[in-house]
mmCIF file of C-alpha atoms in Angstrom:
data_model
loop_
_atom_site.group_PDB
_atom_site.id
_atom_site.type_symbol
_atom_site.label_atom_id
_atom_site.label_comp_id
_atom_site.label_asym_id
_atom_site.label_seq_id
_atom_site.Cartn_x
_atom_site.Cartn_y
_atom_site.Cartn_z
ATOM 1 C CA MET A 261 -0.206 -0.034 -0.024
ATOM 2 C CA THR A 262 1.738 3.202 -1.141
ATOM 3 C CA PRO A 263 1.640 6.444 0.903
ATOM 4 C CA ALA A 264 -0.430 8.091 -1.917
ATOM 5 C CA PHE A 265 -3.082 5.361 -1.774
ATOM 6 C CA ARG A 266 -3.222 5.650 2.094
ATOM 7 C CA GLN A 267 -3.639 9.415 1.964
ATOM 8 C CA MET A 268 -6.309 9.175 -0.619
ATOM 9 C CA VAL A 269 -8.135 6.688 1.579
ATOM 10 C CA LYS A 270 -8.188 9.054 4.357
ATOM 11 C CA THR A 271 -9.221 11.965 2.349
ATOM 12 C CA ASN A 272 -11.992 10.112 0.508
ATOM 13 C CA SER A 273 -13.385 8.903 3.871
ATOM 14 C CA ARG A 274 -13.470 12.483 5.055
ATOM 15 C CA GLU A 275 -14.972 13.637 1.699
ATOM 16 C CA LEU A 276 -17.667 10.946 2.043
ATOM 17 C CA PHE A 277 -19.153 12.437 5.252
ATOM 18 C CA ARG A 278 -18.384 16.120 4.839
ATOM 19 C CA ASP A 279 -21.775 16.877 3.406
ATOM 20 C CA GLY A 280 -24.724 16.097 5.678
ATOM 21 C CA LYS A 281 -27.135 15.324 2.889
ATOM 22 C CA THR A 282 -24.617 12.506 1.583
ATOM 23 C CA ALA A 283 -24.297 10.965 4.973
ATOM 24 C CA PHE A 284 -28.159 11.069 5.425
ATOM 25 C CA PHE A 285 -28.902 9.343 2.027
ATOM 26 C CA THR A 286 -26.094 7.000 2.335
ATOM 27 C CA LEU A 287 -26.579 5.733 5.931
ATOM 28 C CA VAL A 288 -29.822 6.748 7.390
ATOM 29 C CA PHE A 289 -32.226 6.838 4.490
ATOM 30 C CA PRO A 290 -31.989 3.089 3.637
ATOM 31 C CA LEU A 291 -32.606 2.185 7.267
ATOM 32 C CA LEU A 292 -35.496 4.483 7.537
ATOM 33 C CA PHE A 293 -36.943 2.834 4.390
ATOM 34 C CA LEU A 294 -36.395 -0.589 5.867
ATOM 35 C CA ALA A 295 -37.801 0.298 9.196
ATOM 36 C CA MET A 296 -40.978 1.783 7.447
ATOM 37 C CA PHE A 297 -41.651 -1.595 5.592
ATOM 38 C CA LEU A 298 -40.903 -3.635 8.733
ATOM 39 C CA GLY A 299 -43.068 -1.504 10.872
ATOM 40 C CA LEU A 300 -46.061 -1.671 8.337
ATOM 41 C CA GLY A 301 -45.882 -5.421 8.309
ATOM 42 C CA THR A 302 -45.498 -5.753 12.096
ATOM 43 C CA LEU A 303 -48.448 -3.444 12.934
ATOM 44 C CA THR A 304 -50.748 -5.137 10.695
ATOM 45 C CA ALA A 305 -49.713 -8.664 11.745
ATOM 46 C CA GLY A 306 -51.645 -8.452 14.945
ATOM 47 C CA SER A 307 -55.123 -8.061 13.277
ATOM 48 C CA SER A 308 -57.948 -10.390 13.277
ATOM 49 C CA TYR A 309 -58.422 -12.736 10.322
ATOM 50 C CA ARG A 310 -61.083 -15.228 9.341
ATOM 51 C CA MET A 311 -59.967 -18.224 7.273
ATOM 52 C CA ALA A 312 -61.206 -21.378 5.648
ATOM 53 C CA VAL A 313 -59.184 -24.425 5.056
ATOM 54 C CA ILE A 314 -59.973 -26.989 2.385
ATOM 55 C CA SER A 315 -57.878 -30.225 3.299
ATOM 56 C CA ALA A 316 -58.484 -33.943 3.277
ATOM 57 C CA SER A 317 -60.042 -35.247 6.534
ATOM 58 C CA GLU A 318 -56.891 -36.925 7.860
ATOM 59 C CA GLN A 319 -54.805 -33.574 7.351
ATOM 60 C CA THR A 320 -55.439 -32.030 10.507
ATOM 61 C CA ALA A 321 -51.974 -30.389 11.201
ATOM 62 C CA PRO A 322 -52.498 -27.385 9.076
ATOM 63 C CA ILE A 323 -56.004 -26.482 10.836
ATOM 64 C CA ASP A 324 -54.563 -27.114 14.214
ATOM 65 C CA ASN A 325 -51.373 -24.910 13.505
ATOM 66 C CA LEU A 326 -53.226 -22.094 12.108
ATOM 67 C CA LYS A 327 -55.572 -22.107 14.876
ATOM 68 C CA LYS A 328 -52.580 -21.725 17.198
ATOM 69 C CA VAL A 329 -51.877 -18.247 15.733
ATOM 70 C CA ASN A 330 -53.179 -15.216 17.760
ATOM 71 C CA GLY A 331 -55.746 -13.396 15.664
ATOM 72 C CA PHE A 332 -56.508 -16.333 13.216
ATOM 73 C CA HIS A 333 -60.107 -17.555 13.360
ATOM 74 C CA VAL A 334 -59.827 -20.844 11.461
ATOM 75 C CA GLU A 335 -62.508 -23.297 10.341
ATOM 76 C CA LYS A 336 -62.706 -26.149 7.799
ATOM 77 C CA TRP A 337 -64.355 -25.557 4.531
ATOM 78 C CA ASN A 338 -67.642 -27.394 5.035
ATOM 79 C CA LYS A 339 -69.469 -26.644 1.755
ATOM 80 C CA ALA A 340 -69.981 -29.415 -0.786
ATOM 81 C CA GLU A 341 -68.680 -27.207 -3.625
ATOM 82 C CA PRO A 342 -65.176 -25.725 -3.720
ATOM 83 C CA PRO A 343 -65.023 -21.839 -3.733
ATOM 84 C CA ARG A 344 -65.628 -20.211 -6.949
ATOM 85 C CA THR A 345 -62.535 -18.631 -8.560
ATOM 86 C CA GLY A 346 -61.929 -15.119 -7.285
ATOM 87 C CA ASP A 347 -64.626 -15.451 -4.634
ATOM 88 C CA LEU A 348 -63.428 -15.381 -0.982
ATOM 89 C CA ALA A 349 -66.999 -16.337 0.148
ATOM 90 C CA GLY A 350 -66.636 -13.878 3.155
ATOM 91 C CA TYR A 351 -63.403 -15.108 4.388
ATOM 92 C CA ASP A 352 -60.073 -13.066 4.415
ATOM 93 C CA ALA A 353 -58.262 -16.064 3.216
ATOM 94 C CA ILE A 354 -59.045 -19.514 1.882
ATOM 95 C CA VAL A 355 -56.173 -22.137 2.305
ATOM 96 C CA SER A 356 -56.097 -25.422 0.183
ATOM 97 C CA VAL A 357 -53.814 -27.903 1.600
ATOM 98 C CA THR A 358 -52.468 -31.228 0.088
ATOM 99 C CA SER A 359 -49.820 -33.321 1.810
ATOM 100 C CA THR A 360 -46.943 -31.530 0.113
ATOM 101 C CA SER A 361 -48.170 -28.047 -1.018
ATOM 102 C CA ALA A 362 -50.628 -25.273 -0.150
ATOM 103 C CA THR A 363 -52.431 -22.620 -2.127
ATOM 104 C CA VAL A 364 -53.608 -19.639 -0.227
ATOM 105 C CA VAL A 365 -55.986 -17.123 -1.822
ATOM 106 C CA ILE A 366 -56.056 -13.898 0.299
ATOM 107 C CA ASP A 367 -57.563 -10.421 0.431
ATOM 108 C CA PRO A 368 -54.787 -8.020 -0.849
ATOM 109 C CA GLY A 369 -55.512 -5.742 2.032
ATOM 110 C CA LYS A 370 -54.898 -8.580 4.615
ATOM 111 C CA PHE A 371 -51.145 -8.827 3.939
ATOM 112 C CA GLY A 372 -50.606 -8.669 7.746
ATOM 113 C CA ALA A 373 -51.407 -12.495 7.876
ATOM 114 C CA LEU A 374 -48.884 -13.624 5.295
ATOM 115 C CA LYS A 375 -45.858 -14.124 7.718
ATOM 116 C CA ASN A 376 -47.827 -16.145 10.264
ATOM 117 C CA LEU A 377 -49.542 -18.143 7.460
ATOM 118 C CA ARG A 378 -46.227 -19.055 6.142
ATOM 119 C CA SER A 379 -44.954 -20.112 9.677
ATOM 120 C CA ALA A 380 -47.927 -22.122 10.381
ATOM 121 C CA LEU A 381 -47.821 -24.069 6.969
ATOM 122 C CA SER A 382 -43.996 -24.619 7.574
ATOM 123 C CA ASP A 383 -44.923 -26.214 11.008
ATOM 124 C CA SER A 384 -47.257 -28.418 9.113
ATOM 125 C CA GLY A 385 -44.369 -29.816 7.043
ATOM 126 C CA ILE A 386 -45.063 -27.790 3.930
ATOM 127 C CA SER A 387 -41.885 -26.203 2.511
ATOM 128 C CA GLU A 388 -42.274 -22.486 1.470
ATOM 129 C CA ALA A 389 -41.069 -23.299 -1.988
ATOM 130 C CA HIS A 390 -44.398 -25.335 -2.263
ATOM 131 C CA MET A 391 -46.637 -22.675 -1.037
ATOM 132 C CA SER A 392 -48.494 -20.281 -3.392
ATOM 133 C CA PHE A 393 -50.067 -16.986 -2.421
ATOM 134 C CA THR A 394 -52.390 -15.128 -4.731
ATOM 135 C CA THR A 395 -55.125 -12.437 -4.608
ATOM 136 C CA PRO A 396 -58.787 -13.174 -5.698
ATOM 137 C CA GLU A 397 -57.708 -11.506 -8.963
ATOM 138 C CA GLY A 398 -54.754 -13.857 -9.565
ATOM 139 C CA GLY A 399 -52.023 -11.325 -8.605
ATOM 140 C CA ALA A 400 -49.429 -11.677 -6.077
ATOM 141 C CA PRO A 401 -50.179 -10.053 -2.641
ATOM 142 C CA PHE A 402 -47.921 -7.389 -1.381
ATOM 143 C CA ASP A 403 -45.944 -8.498 1.552
ATOM 144 C CA PRO A 404 -44.165 -5.575 3.200
ATOM 145 C CA LEU A 405 -42.005 -7.800 5.531
ATOM 146 C CA LYS A 406 -40.616 -9.905 2.614
ATOM 147 C CA ALA A 407 -40.199 -6.792 0.277
ATOM 148 C CA ALA A 408 -38.606 -4.868 2.935
ATOM 149 C CA LEU A 409 -35.370 -6.972 3.146
ATOM 150 C CA PRO A 410 -34.305 -6.952 -0.615
ATOM 151 C CA THR A 411 -35.687 -3.306 -1.083
ATOM 152 C CA GLY A 412 -33.781 -1.998 2.043
ATOM 153 C CA LEU A 413 -30.610 -3.918 0.768
ATOM 154 C CA LEU A 414 -30.888 -2.485 -2.784
ATOM 155 C CA MET A 415 -31.862 0.993 -1.516
ATOM 156 C CA ALA A 416 -28.817 1.026 0.760
ATOM 157 C CA LEU A 417 -26.470 -0.173 -2.124
ATOM 158 C CA MET A 418 -27.729 2.248 -4.639
ATOM 159 C CA SER A 419 -27.461 5.145 -2.105
ATOM 160 C CA ILE A 420 -23.789 4.416 -1.376
ATOM 161 C CA ALA A 421 -23.215 3.994 -5.082
ATOM 162 C CA PHE A 422 -25.019 6.993 -6.221
ATOM 163 C CA PHE A 423 -25.135 9.569 -3.437
ATOM 164 C CA GLY A 424 -21.993 8.290 -1.767
ATOM 165 C CA THR A 425 -19.942 7.857 -4.935
ATOM 166 C CA ALA A 426 -21.053 9.608 -7.980
ATOM 167 C CA THR A 427 -22.145 12.789 -6.112
ATOM 168 C CA PRO A 428 -18.910 13.406 -4.237
ATOM 169 C CA LEU A 429 -16.875 12.649 -7.268
ATOM 170 C CA ILE A 430 -18.978 15.329 -9.252
ATOM 171 C CA ALA A 431 -18.617 17.888 -6.531
ATOM 172 C CA LEU A 432 -14.840 17.375 -6.582
ATOM 173 C CA ARG A 433 -14.864 18.119 -10.312
ATOM 174 C CA ALA A 434 -17.007 21.260 -9.984
ATOM 175 C CA ARG A 435 -14.863 22.593 -7.218
ATOM 176 C CA GLY A 436 -11.926 21.872 -9.372
ATOM 177 C CA THR A 437 -10.209 19.495 -7.039
ATOM 178 C CA LEU A 438 -10.037 16.985 -9.771
ATOM 179 C CA ARG A 439 -8.364 19.158 -12.195
ATOM 180 C CA LEU A 440 -5.539 19.787 -9.514
ATOM 181 C CA LEU A 441 -5.191 16.116 -8.877
ATOM 182 C CA GLY A 442 -4.740 15.643 -12.486
ATOM 183 C CA THR A 443 -1.561 17.902 -12.537
ATOM 184 C CA THR A 444 0.013 15.450 -9.874
ATOM 185 C CA PRO A 445 1.554 12.077 -10.335
ATOM 186 C CA LEU A 446 -1.532 10.432 -9.015
ATOM 187 C CA SER A 447 -2.750 7.755 -11.388
ATOM 188 C CA ARG A 448 -6.521 7.466 -12.011
ATOM 189 C CA MET A 449 -6.417 3.867 -10.944
ATOM 190 C CA THR A 450 -5.032 4.830 -7.467
ATOM 191 C CA PHE A 451 -7.593 7.602 -7.190
ATOM 192 C CA VAL A 452 -10.599 5.172 -7.931
ATOM 193 C CA LEU A 453 -9.284 2.187 -5.809
ATOM 194 C CA ALA A 454 -8.685 4.504 -2.871
ATOM 195 C CA GLN A 455 -12.484 5.161 -2.732
ATOM 196 C CA ALA A 456 -13.224 1.671 -2.386
ATOM 197 C CA PRO A 457 -12.272 0.702 1.299
ATOM 198 C CA VAL A 458 -14.772 3.113 3.126
ATOM 199 C CA ARG A 459 -17.497 2.426 0.902
ATOM 200 C CA LEU A 460 -17.210 -1.489 0.940
ATOM 201 C CA ALA A 461 -17.037 -1.016 4.728
ATOM 202 C CA LEU A 462 -20.287 0.799 4.625
ATOM 203 C CA VAL A 463 -21.626 -1.968 2.416
ATOM 204 C CA ALA A 464 -20.498 -4.810 4.860
ATOM 205 C CA ALA A 465 -22.173 -2.929 7.671
ATOM 206 C CA GLN A 466 -25.446 -2.560 6.003
ATOM 207 C CA LEU A 467 -25.316 -6.307 5.038
ATOM 208 C CA VAL A 468 -24.499 -7.359 8.667
ATOM 209 C CA ILE A 469 -27.604 -5.193 9.715
ATOM 210 C CA LEU A 470 -29.821 -6.706 7.192
ATOM 211 C CA GLY A 471 -28.566 -10.183 7.782
ATOM 212 C CA VAL A 472 -29.137 -9.950 11.749
ATOM 213 C CA VAL A 473 -32.720 -8.447 10.882
ATOM 214 C CA ALA A 474 -33.416 -11.386 8.237
ATOM 215 C CA VAL A 475 -32.222 -14.159 10.614
ATOM 216 C CA TRP A 476 -34.019 -12.811 13.513
ATOM 217 C CA MET A 477 -37.254 -12.730 11.513
ATOM 218 C CA GLY A 478 -36.674 -16.252 10.250
ATOM 219 C CA PHE A 479 -36.410 -15.214 6.587
ATOM 220 C CA LEU A 480 -32.687 -16.145 6.292
ATOM 221 C CA PRO A 481 -30.989 -19.298 7.830
ATOM 222 C CA LEU A 482 -27.835 -18.488 9.573
ATOM 223 C CA ALA A 483 -25.928 -20.564 6.870
ATOM 224 C CA GLY A 484 -27.178 -18.400 4.156
ATOM 225 C CA THR A 485 -25.584 -15.315 5.605
ATOM 226 C CA LEU A 486 -22.352 -15.823 3.720
ATOM 227 C CA ARG A 487 -24.062 -16.322 0.366
ATOM 228 C CA LEU A 488 -25.969 -13.087 1.074
ATOM 229 C CA MET A 489 -22.716 -11.293 1.753
ATOM 230 C CA GLY A 490 -21.344 -12.361 -1.604
ATOM 231 C CA THR A 491 -24.362 -11.287 -3.599
ATOM 232 C CA GLY A 492 -24.407 -7.888 -1.870
ATOM 233 C CA LEU A 493 -20.895 -7.192 -2.346
ATOM 234 C CA LEU A 494 -21.055 -8.315 -6.123
ATOM 235 C CA GLY A 495 -24.030 -6.118 -6.301
ATOM 236 C CA ALA A 496 -22.260 -3.153 -4.687
ATOM 237 C CA VAL A 497 -19.289 -3.356 -6.861
ATOM 238 C CA MET A 498 -21.610 -3.415 -10.136
ATOM 239 C CA LEU A 499 -23.589 -0.398 -8.752
ATOM 240 C CA PHE A 500 -20.251 1.346 -7.827
ATOM 241 C CA ALA A 501 -19.109 0.967 -11.352
ATOM 242 C CA PHE A 502 -22.200 2.507 -12.758
ATOM 243 C CA GLY A 503 -21.784 5.325 -10.172
ATOM 244 C CA TYR A 504 -18.164 6.064 -11.486
ATOM 245 C CA LEU A 505 -19.683 5.872 -15.015
ATOM 246 C CA ILE A 506 -22.227 8.676 -14.190
ATOM 247 C CA ALA A 507 -19.462 10.625 -12.565
ATOM 248 C CA SER A 508 -16.974 10.075 -15.247
ATOM 249 C CA ARG A 509 -17.718 13.427 -16.996
ATOM 250 C CA MET A 510 -20.527 15.266 -15.207
ATOM 251 C CA ARG A 511 -19.762 18.504 -12.965
ATOM 252 C CA ASN A 512 -23.289 19.543 -11.734
ATOM 253 C CA ALA A 513 -23.984 17.544 -8.505
ATOM 254 C CA GLU A 514 -27.457 19.177 -7.984
ATOM 255 C CA VAL A 515 -28.744 17.942 -11.429
ATOM 256 C CA VAL A 516 -27.338 14.541 -11.025
ATOM 257 C CA ASN A 517 -28.836 14.050 -7.568
ATOM 258 C CA GLY A 518 -32.364 14.984 -9.054
ATOM 259 C CA LEU A 519 -31.799 12.526 -11.803
ATOM 260 C CA LEU A 520 -30.629 9.829 -9.287
ATOM 261 C CA GLY A 521 -33.568 10.551 -7.245
ATOM 262 C CA LEU A 522 -35.955 9.694 -10.047
ATOM 263 C CA LEU A 523 -33.856 6.894 -11.270
ATOM 264 C CA MET A 524 -33.778 4.984 -7.783
ATOM 265 C CA PRO A 525 -37.685 4.385 -7.642
ATOM 266 C CA LEU A 526 -37.732 3.334 -11.424
ATOM 267 C CA ILE A 527 -35.151 0.675 -10.637
ATOM 268 C CA LEU A 528 -36.873 -0.612 -7.572
ATOM 269 C CA PHE A 529 -40.212 -1.060 -9.633
ATOM 270 C CA SER A 530 -38.815 -2.478 -12.766
ATOM 271 C CA SER A 531 -36.549 -4.960 -11.111
ATOM 272 C CA GLY A 532 -39.261 -7.237 -9.834
ATOM 273 C CA LEU A 533 -39.366 -6.189 -6.397
ATOM 274 C CA PHE A 534 -43.023 -5.301 -6.066
ATOM 275 C CA LEU A 535 -44.556 -7.000 -9.094
ATOM 276 C CA PRO A 536 -43.642 -10.267 -10.574
ATOM 277 C CA MET A 537 -42.030 -10.225 -13.923
ATOM 278 C CA ASP A 538 -44.888 -12.116 -15.653
ATOM 279 C CA MET A 539 -47.326 -9.386 -14.545
ATOM 280 C CA LEU A 540 -45.451 -6.576 -16.273
ATOM 281 C CA PRO A 541 -46.399 -5.462 -19.817
ATOM 282 C CA SER A 542 -44.153 -7.115 -22.420
ATOM 283 C CA VAL A 543 -42.298 -3.929 -23.287
ATOM 284 C CA ALA A 544 -41.719 -3.377 -19.547
ATOM 285 C CA GLU A 545 -40.640 -6.851 -19.110
ATOM 286 C CA THR A 546 -38.052 -6.735 -21.909
ATOM 287 C CA VAL A 547 -36.540 -3.509 -20.377
ATOM 288 C CA SER A 548 -36.477 -5.059 -17.018
ATOM 289 C CA ASN A 549 -34.647 -8.103 -18.274
ATOM 290 C CA ALA A 550 -31.890 -5.726 -19.614
ATOM 291 C CA LEU A 551 -31.195 -4.304 -16.180
ATOM 292 C CA PRO A 552 -28.449 -5.748 -14.113
ATOM 293 C CA THR A 553 -30.442 -4.632 -11.064
ATOM 294 C CA THR A 554 -33.148 -7.282 -12.199
ATOM 295 C CA TYR A 555 -30.569 -10.063 -11.709
ATOM 296 C CA LEU A 556 -29.354 -8.620 -8.410
ATOM 297 C CA VAL A 557 -32.988 -8.851 -7.020
ATOM 298 C CA ASP A 558 -33.196 -12.256 -8.509
ATOM 299 C CA ALA A 559 -29.889 -13.213 -6.576
ATOM 300 C CA LEU A 560 -31.387 -11.649 -3.404
ATOM 301 C CA ASN A 561 -34.579 -13.713 -3.699
ATOM 302 C CA HIS A 562 -32.577 -16.978 -3.482
ATOM 303 C CA ASP A 563 -31.632 -16.103 0.217
ATOM 304 C CA LEU A 564 -33.942 -13.350 1.472
ATOM 305 C CA ASN A 565 -37.288 -14.191 -0.012
ATOM 306 C CA ALA A 566 -37.168 -17.941 -0.310
ATOM 307 C CA ALA A 567 -38.940 -17.048 -3.738
ATOM 308 C CA ALA A 568 -38.888 -18.956 -6.826
ATOM 309 C CA SER A 569 -36.072 -17.204 -8.754
ATOM 310 C CA ALA A 570 -36.317 -16.794 -12.510
ATOM 311 C CA HIS A 571 -32.635 -17.751 -12.722
ATOM 312 C CA SER A 572 -29.908 -19.551 -11.130
ATOM 313 C CA LEU A 573 -27.686 -18.092 -8.731
ATOM 314 C CA THR A 574 -24.601 -18.726 -10.787
ATOM 315 C CA ALA A 575 -26.496 -17.065 -13.740
ATOM 316 C CA ASP A 576 -27.369 -13.931 -11.726
ATOM 317 C CA TRP A 577 -23.724 -13.531 -10.363
ATOM 318 C CA LEU A 578 -22.410 -13.908 -13.966
ATOM 319 C CA ILE A 579 -24.670 -11.087 -15.056
ATOM 320 C CA LEU A 580 -23.728 -8.912 -12.215
ATOM 321 C CA LEU A 581 -19.958 -9.496 -12.996
ATOM 322 C CA ALA A 582 -20.682 -8.600 -16.615
ATOM 323 C CA GLY A 583 -22.272 -5.468 -15.686
ATOM 324 C CA THR A 584 -19.388 -4.671 -13.363
ATOM 325 C CA ILE A 585 -16.857 -5.125 -16.391
ATOM 326 C CA ILE A 586 -18.957 -3.038 -18.881
ATOM 327 C CA PHE A 587 -19.688 -0.080 -16.487
ATOM 328 C CA GLY A 588 -16.181 -0.224 -15.167
ATOM 329 C CA GLY A 589 -14.610 -0.207 -18.511
ATOM 330 C CA LEU A 590 -16.609 2.618 -19.858
ATOM 331 C CA ALA A 591 -15.963 4.570 -16.654
ATOM 332 C CA ALA A 592 -12.104 4.083 -16.994
ATOM 333 C CA ARG A 593 -12.428 5.047 -20.753
ATOM 334 C CA LEU A 594 -14.611 8.175 -20.214
ATOM 335 C CA PHE A 595 -13.259 9.534 -16.980
ATOM 336 C CA ARG A 596 -11.661 12.888 -17.069
ATOM 337 C CA TRP A 597 -10.119 15.033 -14.153
ATOM 338 C CA ASP A 598 -11.709 17.883 -15.835
ATOM 339 C CA GLN A 599 -14.288 18.408 -18.638
ATOM 340 C CA GLY A 600 -11.712 20.388 -20.518
ATOM 341 C CA GLU A 601 -9.114 17.573 -20.440
ATOM 342 C CA GLY A 602 -8.176 16.582 -23.870
ATOM 343 C CA ARG A 603 -6.251 13.357 -22.796
#
């Protein structure tokens, strides 16, 4: 480690937290977003829900386990005909159970019951991979608890990559600091790599916090935390490369902050976090499939959502690696100490 590298690491660490807005959006905002979703799911979980269970006569475990949940009022479906498609027959949810699987049709406004439903069905011997949850209209019910984890992590990674990487670099260019650095023997590679330690440390801290929350809530086995760390770090490096690409030429931080503020919710909605990919219009699905963040969300689903991911984890990681190489290569080629630089 050269003295120039050590000095740049210290300088970049101070620069990252010099601006209060940068510190807020990098550290506090993602955690507030996570807390909002977790609070929404937790507050609604204590409500009262009326449910009917359709099962064979010998399958008593699902009904027994569901009845144990505080706030669940459960009865066996006692009509001769099964419920009509899209009709909850006055119940908040109808649970159809076989020996190995379960299908739950639930009122979309009753998402507070989802976590306890999953837990009770798991206690009955049904794996989450064989549980299906739909609304009467056939859509996927919104689960704030499960959406909070990957959403909070993606928000944290984008905040550090955009507001904690692109914005400070653009501010340095606007103040003329990059132009002065360009007149020194400092290489671009040393300058870029020196920004990595503090940002990767922030990412590691965010991953640890989210991993603890996920394990505590039962959404992530302890053995899965290492794989989550790998996905998070790879996704962070890809987003950092994109942040460097944004900052490679720009010099107006306020304009870029406004654009990034619009870009972040678009990425969240188009990456499959809130709507299943097969529910998107064909054009939107095509655009979504072209975004590396879609594969980051898919990789997170392997661990945080226990969801049926569209791709293998290896394929997701390879796409993230390819995105890192493409964005990083373009950033290295386009980066200028100053807009007027001719070299």
